[in-house]
């Protein structure tokens, strides 16, 4: 329904998007015992590391090949070899996942060739899986990096069993491919729903196991939790794959081609109808009826939608986010009666065609601010807070990064419960900005003020107008 346009400005002013390497690195955070590496300069890695640390308020394992002027010109083989050996020696990860940056992509480093050469020269790396994903940061956005990373993990780790499929050998096992717009809290909710249907999920990647804000029993230099390498290998034995978000279509397709496991794609899990379809799909896969608890949660969501539409109906919203998150949040708001007045996103996606708005603009926060001037609500990540302050608009933080609030890993927007919570949060924000009457809203005329407050009225009169009290006398006229 929406027409996708690109901003024609010569430069981005206050960028909305995050880069591909950052999205890929975030995906690698969902692997157990993994060390993500950015093949580029130290500055590229430092900037991404700061954003992840500020968003999750956690220690983030992220390394760099530390390219400089000389190695950029001569090639980065020695830097990659040194990085791999140092990481192996100091952290001993099960997986080392490398993503490129704009610097090395522009140079044209043959990283696949470098890795093959290192394998031949350094047998001590034989027991370590090394993954490489091409993610130039001068094209695409955060969501693209995540998409390429997950697709690459499927192609490089999952065995090709298409000649002799193993589909269904693991009864009750499903594959879950979540998009980058889902928080660790969202993944925990989805996995709990699957468990209630008697299904066990192999989640790729699983940031709910590594970035959910837990205190580990010991310190490791790698990721703490997430999807194990051996579990990724077993994905071909599942009965079905559940892909959440349009960005997961490529990974689900690649997995089906390699293993024969059929997939079900859900554009969003924020809303009523989409969750109905999700639960009915799980019921068919598991052969079990929908548990009673979800019938109750659905009824609660309907009540929340009834309560919330009084504060969201006919409101104009300016929304800036990655395509799948933009579609999930925007579709629900439209279903609640709001108007998607301004929609700004970061990259192209087929899901934007379904967005209930006239235009989806691939632009920046300056574009969002211009459109938000005529809106009642502004929604984007924390970099949009100054624009909301300048416009004096209610501001709802959404997406990545959110660095001026805590608990981001536990925010919930999926399922009946998550949809209900999202409605409550947005409606409460709008309620807090309803203008309320105060003492000067309807000023009384002077005559009414003197009647209502006679003593204050007398005190405000000029001195000559104040009548002095008469001197008391007795009945015979003598002053006592």
Coordinates of C-alpha atoms in Angstrom, one line a residue:
X1 CA 0.0 0.0 0.0
X2 CA 2.9 2.4 0.7
X3 CA 5.1 3.7 -2.1
X4 CA 8.8 3.5 -1.2
X5 CA 10.9 6.7 -2.0
X6 CA 14.5 7.6 -1.4
X7 CA 15.6 10.9 -0.1
X8 CA 17.5 12.9 -2.7
X9 CA 19.6 15.0 -0.3
X10 CA 23.3 15.2 -0.9
X11 CA 24.0 14.0 2.6
X12 CA 22.3 12.4 5.6
X13 CA 21.5 14.9 8.4
X14 CA 21.3 13.1 11.8
X15 CA 21.2 9.6 10.4
X16 CA 18.5 7.2 11.3
X17 CA 20.1 3.9 10.1
X18 CA 22.8 1.8 11.8
X19 CA 25.3 0.0 9.6
X20 CA 25.4 -3.5 8.1
X21 CA 28.5 -4.6 10.1
X22 CA 26.8 -3.6 13.3
X23 CA 23.7 -5.6 12.4
X24 CA 25.9 -8.7 11.5
X25 CA 27.8 -8.3 14.7
X26 CA 24.6 -8.2 16.7
X27 CA 23.5 -11.4 15.0
X28 CA 26.8 -13.1 16.0
X29 CA 26.0 -12.1 19.6
X30 CA 23.3 -14.7 19.5
X31 CA 25.7 -17.6 19.1
X32 CA 27.2 -19.4 22.1
X33 CA 31.0 -19.2 22.6
X34 CA 31.4 -16.9 19.7
X35 CA 33.8 -14.0 19.1
X36 CA 32.5 -11.5 16.5
X37 CA 35.2 -9.6 14.6
X38 CA 35.0 -6.6 12.3
X39 CA 37.5 -6.6 9.5
X40 CA 38.4 -3.0 9.4
X41 CA 39.9 -0.1 11.4
X42 CA 39.7 0.1 15.2
X43 CA 37.3 3.1 14.9
X44 CA 34.6 1.1 13.1
X45 CA 34.6 -1.5 15.8
X46 CA 34.7 1.0 18.7
X47 CA 31.7 2.9 17.4
X48 CA 29.6 -0.2 17.1
X49 CA 30.8 -1.5 20.5
X50 CA 29.7 1.8 22.2
X51 CA 26.2 1.6 20.7
X52 CA 25.8 -2.1 21.9
X53 CA 27.1 -1.4 25.4
X54 CA 24.9 1.7 25.9
X55 CA 21.8 -0.1 24.6
X56 CA 22.2 -3.3 26.6
X57 CA 24.2 -2.0 29.6
X58 CA 26.3 -5.2 29.3
X59 CA 29.9 -6.2 28.5
X60 CA 30.0 -6.9 24.7
X61 CA 32.7 -9.1 23.1
X62 CA 33.7 -7.6 19.8
X63 CA 37.1 -7.6 18.2
X64 CA 38.8 -5.9 15.3
X65 CA 41.5 -6.7 12.8
X66 CA 42.8 -3.2 13.4
X67 CA 43.6 -2.2 9.8
X68 CA 45.8 0.9 9.3
X69 CA 47.0 2.9 6.3
X70 CA 49.7 0.4 5.3
X71 CA 47.8 -2.8 5.7
X72 CA 44.8 -1.3 3.9
X73 CA 47.0 -0.7 0.8
X74 CA 49.0 -4.0 1.0
X75 CA 46.1 -6.2 2.1
X76 CA 44.8 -7.5 5.4
X77 CA 45.9 -11.1 5.4
X78 CA 48.5 -10.7 8.2
X79 CA 45.9 -8.8 10.3
X80 CA 43.3 -11.5 9.9
X81 CA 45.8 -14.3 10.7
X82 CA 47.1 -12.4 13.8
X83 CA 43.5 -11.7 15.0
X84 CA 42.5 -15.3 14.6
X85 CA 45.5 -16.7 16.5
X86 CA 45.2 -14.1 19.3
X87 CA 41.5 -14.8 19.7
X88 CA 42.0 -18.5 19.7
X89 CA 44.8 -18.2 22.3
X90 CA 43.1 -15.8 24.7
X91 CA 39.4 -16.6 24.4
X92 CA 39.2 -20.1 22.8
X93 CA 35.8 -19.5 21.2
X94 CA 33.9 -22.3 19.4
X95 CA 33.0 -19.8 16.5
X96 CA 34.9 -16.8 15.2
X97 CA 32.6 -14.8 13.0
X98 CA 34.1 -12.1 10.8
X99 CA 32.2 -9.3 9.0
X100 CA 33.7 -6.8 6.6
X101 CA 33.5 -3.0 6.7
X102 CA 33.5 -0.3 4.1
X103 CA 37.3 0.1 4.3
X104 CA 38.1 -3.5 3.4
X105 CA 35.3 -3.9 1.0
X106 CA 36.6 -0.8 -0.9
X107 CA 40.1 -2.3 -0.9
X108 CA 38.7 -5.6 -2.2
X109 CA 40.2 -8.0 0.4
X110 CA 39.7 -11.6 -0.5
X111 CA 38.8 -12.7 3.0
X112 CA 37.5 -16.1 1.9
X113 CA 40.9 -16.8 0.3
X114 CA 42.7 -15.4 3.5
X115 CA 40.7 -17.8 5.7
X116 CA 41.6 -20.8 3.4
X117 CA 45.3 -19.9 3.6
X118 CA 45.2 -19.5 7.4
X119 CA 43.5 -22.9 7.6
X120 CA 46.4 -24.5 5.7
X121 CA 49.1 -22.8 7.6
X122 CA 47.7 -22.9 11.1
X123 CA 46.2 -26.4 12.1
X124 CA 45.6 -25.1 15.6
X125 CA 42.5 -23.5 14.3
X126 CA 41.0 -26.7 13.0
X127 CA 38.6 -27.1 15.9
X128 CA 37.3 -23.5 15.5
X129 CA 34.5 -22.7 13.1
X130 CA 35.4 -19.5 11.1
X131 CA 32.5 -17.6 9.4
X132 CA 32.8 -14.7 7.0
X133 CA 30.0 -12.4 6.0
X134 CA 30.3 -9.5 3.5
X135 CA 28.7 -6.4 5.0
X136 CA 29.9 -3.2 3.4
X137 CA 28.6 -0.3 5.5
X138 CA 28.2 2.1 2.5
X139 CA 25.1 0.2 1.4
X140 CA 22.2 -1.3 3.3
X141 CA 21.4 -0.9 6.9
X142 CA 21.3 -2.7 10.3
X143 CA 18.5 -5.1 9.2
X144 CA 20.5 -6.1 6.0
X145 CA 23.5 -6.9 8.1
X146 CA 21.5 -9.2 10.3
X147 CA 19.8 -10.8 7.3
X148 CA 23.1 -11.5 5.5
X149 CA 24.6 -12.9 8.8
X150 CA 21.9 -15.4 9.5
X151 CA 21.7 -16.5 5.9
X152 CA 25.5 -16.9 5.9
X153 CA 25.4 -19.0 9.1
X154 CA 22.8 -21.3 7.5
X155 CA 24.8 -21.8 4.3
X156 CA 28.2 -22.2 6.1
X157 CA 27.2 -24.4 9.1
X158 CA 24.0 -26.3 8.4
X159 CA 24.9 -29.5 6.5
X160 CA 23.4 -29.9 3.0
X161 CA 21.1 -32.9 3.3
X162 CA 18.9 -32.1 0.3
X163 CA 19.9 -35.4 -1.3
X164 CA 18.8 -37.4 1.7
X165 CA 16.5 -35.1 3.9
X166 CA 16.3 -35.7 7.6
X167 CA 13.2 -33.6 8.1
X168 CA 11.1 -34.7 11.1
X169 CA 13.7 -37.0 12.7
X170 CA 13.7 -34.8 15.8
X171 CA 10.0 -35.0 16.8
X172 CA 8.6 -31.7 18.2
X173 CA 11.7 -29.7 17.1
X174 CA 11.2 -26.5 15.1
X175 CA 13.6 -23.9 13.9
X176 CA 13.0 -20.3 14.9
X177 CA 14.6 -17.5 12.7
X178 CA 13.9 -14.2 14.5
X179 CA 14.5 -10.8 12.9
X180 CA 16.8 -8.1 14.5
X181 CA 13.7 -6.1 15.6
X182 CA 12.9 -8.7 18.2
X183 CA 14.3 -8.1 21.7
X184 CA 15.6 -10.8 24.0
X185 CA 12.3 -10.4 25.9
X186 CA 10.4 -11.1 22.7
X187 CA 12.4 -14.2 22.0
X188 CA 11.7 -15.5 25.5
X189 CA 8.0 -15.0 25.0
X190 CA 8.0 -16.8 21.7
X191 CA 9.9 -19.7 23.1
X192 CA 7.5 -19.9 26.0
X193 CA 4.6 -20.1 23.5
X194 CA 6.3 -22.9 21.6
X195 CA 7.0 -24.8 24.8
X196 CA 3.3 -24.5 25.7
X197 CA 2.6 -26.4 22.5
X198 CA 5.1 -29.0 23.3
X199 CA 7.6 -27.8 20.7
X200 CA 11.4 -27.3 21.2
X201 CA 13.0 -24.5 19.3
X202 CA 16.5 -24.1 17.8
X203 CA 16.7 -20.4 17.6
X204 CA 19.2 -18.8 15.2
X205 CA 20.4 -16.5 16.4
X206 CA 19.3 -16.5 20.1
X207 CA 20.1 -13.2 21.8
X208 CA 17.8 -14.1 24.6
X209 CA 20.4 -16.5 25.9
X210 CA 23.3 -14.0 25.7
X211 CA 22.0 -10.5 26.0
X212 CA 19.1 -10.9 28.5
X213 CA 21.0 -9.2 31.3
X214 CA 21.9 -12.1 33.5
X215 CA 24.9 -12.5 35.9
X216 CA 27.0 -15.4 34.6
X217 CA 28.6 -17.9 37.0
X218 CA 32.0 -17.4 35.4
X219 CA 33.7 -14.9 33.2
X220 CA 34.4 -15.7 29.5
X221 CA 35.9 -13.5 26.8
X222 CA 33.3 -14.8 24.3
X223 CA 29.5 -14.6 24.2
X224 CA 27.7 -15.9 27.2
X225 CA 24.9 -18.1 25.9
X226 CA 23.0 -18.3 22.6
X227 CA 22.7 -21.0 20.0
X228 CA 25.3 -23.7 20.2
X229 CA 27.2 -24.8 17.1
X230 CA 26.1 -28.4 17.4
X231 CA 22.4 -27.3 17.6
X232 CA 22.8 -25.3 14.3
X233 CA 24.0 -28.5 12.6
X234 CA 20.8 -30.3 13.8
X235 CA 18.4 -27.8 12.2
X236 CA 17.9 -30.1 9.3
X237 CA 16.1 -32.6 11.5
X238 CA 13.3 -30.2 12.5
X239 CA 9.7 -30.5 11.4
X240 CA 9.3 -26.9 10.4
X241 CA 10.9 -23.5 10.4
X242 CA 9.2 -20.3 11.8
X243 CA 10.6 -17.1 10.3
X244 CA 9.7 -13.9 12.1
X245 CA 10.0 -10.8 9.9
X246 CA 10.4 -10.4 6.1
X247 CA 14.2 -10.1 6.6
X248 CA 14.3 -13.8 7.5
X249 CA 12.9 -14.9 4.2
X250 CA 16.3 -15.4 2.6
X251 CA 17.6 -17.5 5.6
X252 CA 14.4 -19.6 5.7
X253 CA 14.6 -20.2 1.9
X254 CA 18.3 -21.2 2.2
X255 CA 17.6 -23.6 5.0
X256 CA 14.7 -25.2 3.1
X257 CA 16.9 -25.6 0.0
X258 CA 19.7 -27.3 2.1
X259 CA 17.6 -29.5 4.3
X260 CA 14.0 -29.7 2.9
X261 CA 12.5 -28.3 6.1
X262 CA 9.4 -26.2 5.2
X263 CA 9.1 -22.7 6.6
X264 CA 6.3 -20.4 7.7
X265 CA 6.9 -16.7 7.4
X266 CA 5.2 -14.2 9.7
X267 CA 5.7 -10.5 8.8
X268 CA 4.9 -9.5 12.4
X269 CA 3.8 -10.8 15.8
X270 CA 2.5 -7.5 17.1
X271 CA -1.3 -7.4 16.6
X272 CA -4.4 -9.5 16.9
X273 CA -4.8 -11.3 13.6
X274 CA -1.1 -12.1 13.1
X275 CA -1.0 -13.8 16.5
X276 CA -4.2 -15.7 15.8
X277 CA -2.5 -17.1 12.6
X278 CA 0.7 -17.8 14.6
X279 CA -1.0 -19.9 17.3
X280 CA -3.1 -21.8 14.7
X281 CA 0.0 -22.6 12.8
X282 CA 1.6 -24.0 16.0
X283 CA -1.5 -26.0 16.7
X284 CA -1.3 -27.6 13.3
X285 CA 2.4 -28.4 13.6
X286 CA 2.1 -29.8 17.2
X287 CA -1.3 -31.4 16.8
X288 CA -2.4 -29.8 20.0
X289 CA -5.2 -27.3 20.7
X290 CA -4.4 -23.7 21.6
X291 CA -4.0 -23.6 25.4
X292 CA -6.6 -21.9 27.5
X293 CA -4.2 -19.3 28.8
X294 CA -3.9 -17.8 25.3
X295 CA -7.6 -17.6 24.9
X296 CA -7.6 -15.5 28.1
X297 CA -4.7 -13.3 26.8
X298 CA -6.5 -12.7 23.6
X299 CA -9.6 -11.5 25.5
X300 CA -7.3 -9.2 27.5
X301 CA -5.8 -7.8 24.3
X302 CA -9.3 -7.1 22.9
X303 CA -10.1 -5.2 26.1
X304 CA -6.8 -3.3 25.9
X305 CA -7.5 -2.3 22.3
X306 CA -10.9 -1.0 23.3
X307 CA -9.4 1.0 26.1
X308 CA -6.5 2.3 24.1
X309 CA -8.3 3.4 21.0
X310 CA -9.8 6.4 22.8
X311 CA -6.2 7.9 23.1
X312 CA -4.8 6.7 19.8
X313 CA -7.7 7.1 17.4
X314 CA -7.3 9.9 14.8
X315 CA -3.8 10.7 16.1
X316 CA -1.1 11.5 13.5
X317 CA 2.1 9.5 14.0
X318 CA 5.7 10.1 12.8
X319 CA 7.5 6.8 12.8
X320 CA 11.2 6.1 12.1
X321 CA 12.6 2.5 12.2
X322 CA 14.0 -0.5 10.4
X323 CA 11.5 -1.9 7.8
X324 CA 10.2 -4.9 9.8
X325 CA 9.9 -2.9 13.0
X326 CA 8.2 0.0 11.1
X327 CA 5.7 -2.4 9.7
X328 CA 5.0 -4.2 13.0
X329 CA 4.5 -1.0 15.1
X330 CA 2.8 1.0 12.3
X331 CA 0.3 -1.7 11.4
X332 CA -0.9 -2.0 15.0
X333 CA -1.2 1.8 15.4
X334 CA -3.2 2.0 12.2
X335 CA -5.5 -0.8 13.5
X336 CA -5.9 1.2 16.6
X337 CA -7.2 4.1 14.6
X338 CA -4.0 6.2 14.3
X339 CA -2.8 7.7 11.0
X340 CA 0.7 7.0 9.8
X341 CA 1.4 10.5 8.7
X342 CA 5.2 10.2 8.3
X343 CA 7.1 6.9 7.9
X344 CA 10.9 7.0 7.5
X345 CA 13.0 3.9 7.2
X346 CA 16.5 2.8 6.5
X347 CA 16.6 0.3 3.6
X348 CA 14.4 -1.3 0.9
X349 CA 12.2 -4.2 1.9
X350 CA 9.2 -6.0 0.3
X351 CA 7.3 -5.6 3.6
X352 CA 7.1 -1.8 3.0
X353 CA 4.6 -2.4 0.2
X354 CA 2.1 -3.7 2.9
X355 CA 2.7 -0.7 5.2
X356 CA -0.7 1.2 5.8
X357 CA 0.7 4.6 4.7
X358 CA 1.0 6.6 1.5
X359 CA 4.8 6.8 1.5
X360 CA 7.7 5.0 3.1
X361 CA 10.7 7.3 2.8
X362 CA 14.3 6.0 3.0
X363 CA 15.8 8.9 4.8
X364 CA 17.2 10.3 8.0
X365 CA 16.0 11.9 11.3
X366 CA 15.9 15.3 9.6
X367 CA 13.2 14.0 7.3
X368 CA 11.4 12.5 10.3
X369 CA 11.5 15.8 12.2
X370 CA 10.1 17.7 9.3
X371 CA 7.1 15.3 9.0
X372 CA 6.6 15.2 12.8
X373 CA 5.9 18.9 13.0
X374 CA 2.3 18.2 12.0
X375 CA 2.0 15.0 14.1
X376 CA 0.7 14.2 17.5
X377 CA 3.3 11.5 18.3
X378 CA 6.9 10.8 17.3
X379 CA 8.4 7.3 17.6
X380 CA 12.1 6.3 16.8
X381 CA 15.3 5.4 18.7
X382 CA 17.1 7.6 21.2
X383 CA 18.8 9.7 18.6
X384 CA 15.5 11.3 17.8
X385 CA 14.9 12.7 21.3
X386 CA 16.3 16.2 20.5
X387 CA 14.0 16.6 17.6
X388 CA 11.0 15.7 19.8
X389 CA 12.1 18.2 22.3
X390 CA 12.4 20.9 19.7
X391 CA 8.9 20.2 18.4
X392 CA 7.5 19.6 21.9
X393 CA 5.9 16.3 20.8
X394 CA 5.3 13.1 22.9
X395 CA 8.3 10.8 22.2
X396 CA 8.1 7.0 22.3
X397 CA 11.5 5.3 22.1
X398 CA 11.5 2.4 19.6
X399 CA 14.2 0.3 18.0
X400 CA 18.0 0.4 18.3
X401 CA 19.8 2.1 20.0
X402 CA 18.0 3.2 23.1
X403 CA 20.7 4.4 25.5
X404 CA 18.8 6.8 27.8
X405 CA 16.5 4.1 29.3
X406 CA 17.3 0.8 31.0
X407 CA 15.7 -2.6 30.6
X408 CA 15.7 -2.5 26.8
X409 CA 16.5 -6.2 26.6
X410 CA 13.3 -7.0 28.4
X411 CA 10.9 -4.9 26.4
X412 CA 8.0 -7.0 25.0
X413 CA 6.1 -6.3 21.8
X414 CA 5.1 -9.8 20.5
X415 CA 2.3 -12.2 21.3
X416 CA -1.0 -11.2 22.8
X417 CA 0.8 -10.0 26.0
X418 CA 3.4 -8.0 24.2
X419 CA 0.9 -6.3 21.9
X420 CA -1.2 -5.4 25.0
X421 CA 1.8 -4.0 26.7
X422 CA 2.7 -1.9 23.7
X423 CA -0.8 -0.4 23.5
X424 CA -0.7 0.5 27.2
X425 CA 2.7 2.2 26.9
X426 CA 1.8 4.3 23.9
X427 CA -1.7 5.1 25.2
X428 CA -0.3 6.1 28.6
X429 CA 2.2 8.4 26.9
X430 CA -0.6 10.1 25.0
X431 CA -2.7 10.4 28.3
X432 CA 0.3 12.1 30.0
X433 CA 0.2 14.8 27.3
X434 CA -3.5 15.6 27.5
X435 CA -3.8 19.3 28.5
X436 CA -5.4 19.6 31.9
X437 CA -7.2 22.7 33.3
X438 CA -5.5 24.8 36.0
X439 CA -6.4 27.9 38.0
X440 CA -5.8 30.3 35.1
X441 CA -7.6 28.3 32.4
X442 CA -10.9 30.1 32.9
X443 CA -10.1 33.5 34.7
X444 CA -13.0 35.1 36.6
X445 CA -13.9 38.7 36.1
X446 CA -12.8 41.2 38.7
X447 CA -16.2 41.5 40.3
X448 CA -16.4 37.7 40.8
X449 CA -12.9 37.6 42.1
X450 CA -13.8 40.2 44.8
X451 CA -16.9 38.2 45.8
X452 CA -15.0 34.9 45.9
X453 CA -12.0 36.4 47.8
X454 CA -13.1 39.5 49.7
X455 CA -10.1 39.8 52.0
X456 CA -7.6 39.5 49.1
X457 CA -9.6 42.1 47.1
X458 CA -9.5 44.6 50.0
X459 CA -5.8 44.1 50.4
X460 CA -5.2 44.9 46.8
X461 CA -7.0 48.2 46.9
X462 CA -4.9 51.4 47.1
X463 CA -4.3 52.9 50.5
X464 CA -6.7 55.9 50.3
X465 CA -9.5 53.6 49.4
X466 CA -9.2 51.5 52.5
X467 CA -11.7 52.7 55.1
X468 CA -10.3 52.8 58.7
X469 CA -12.2 51.0 61.5
X470 CA -14.3 53.5 63.6
X471 CA -13.1 54.2 67.2
X472 CA -15.4 52.3 69.6
X473 CA -17.4 54.5 72.1
X474 CA -19.8 54.0 75.0
X475 CA -23.5 54.8 74.9
X476 CA -22.9 58.2 76.4
X477 CA -20.3 59.1 73.8
X478 CA -17.3 58.7 76.0
X479 CA -14.3 56.9 74.7
X480 CA -13.6 53.9 76.9

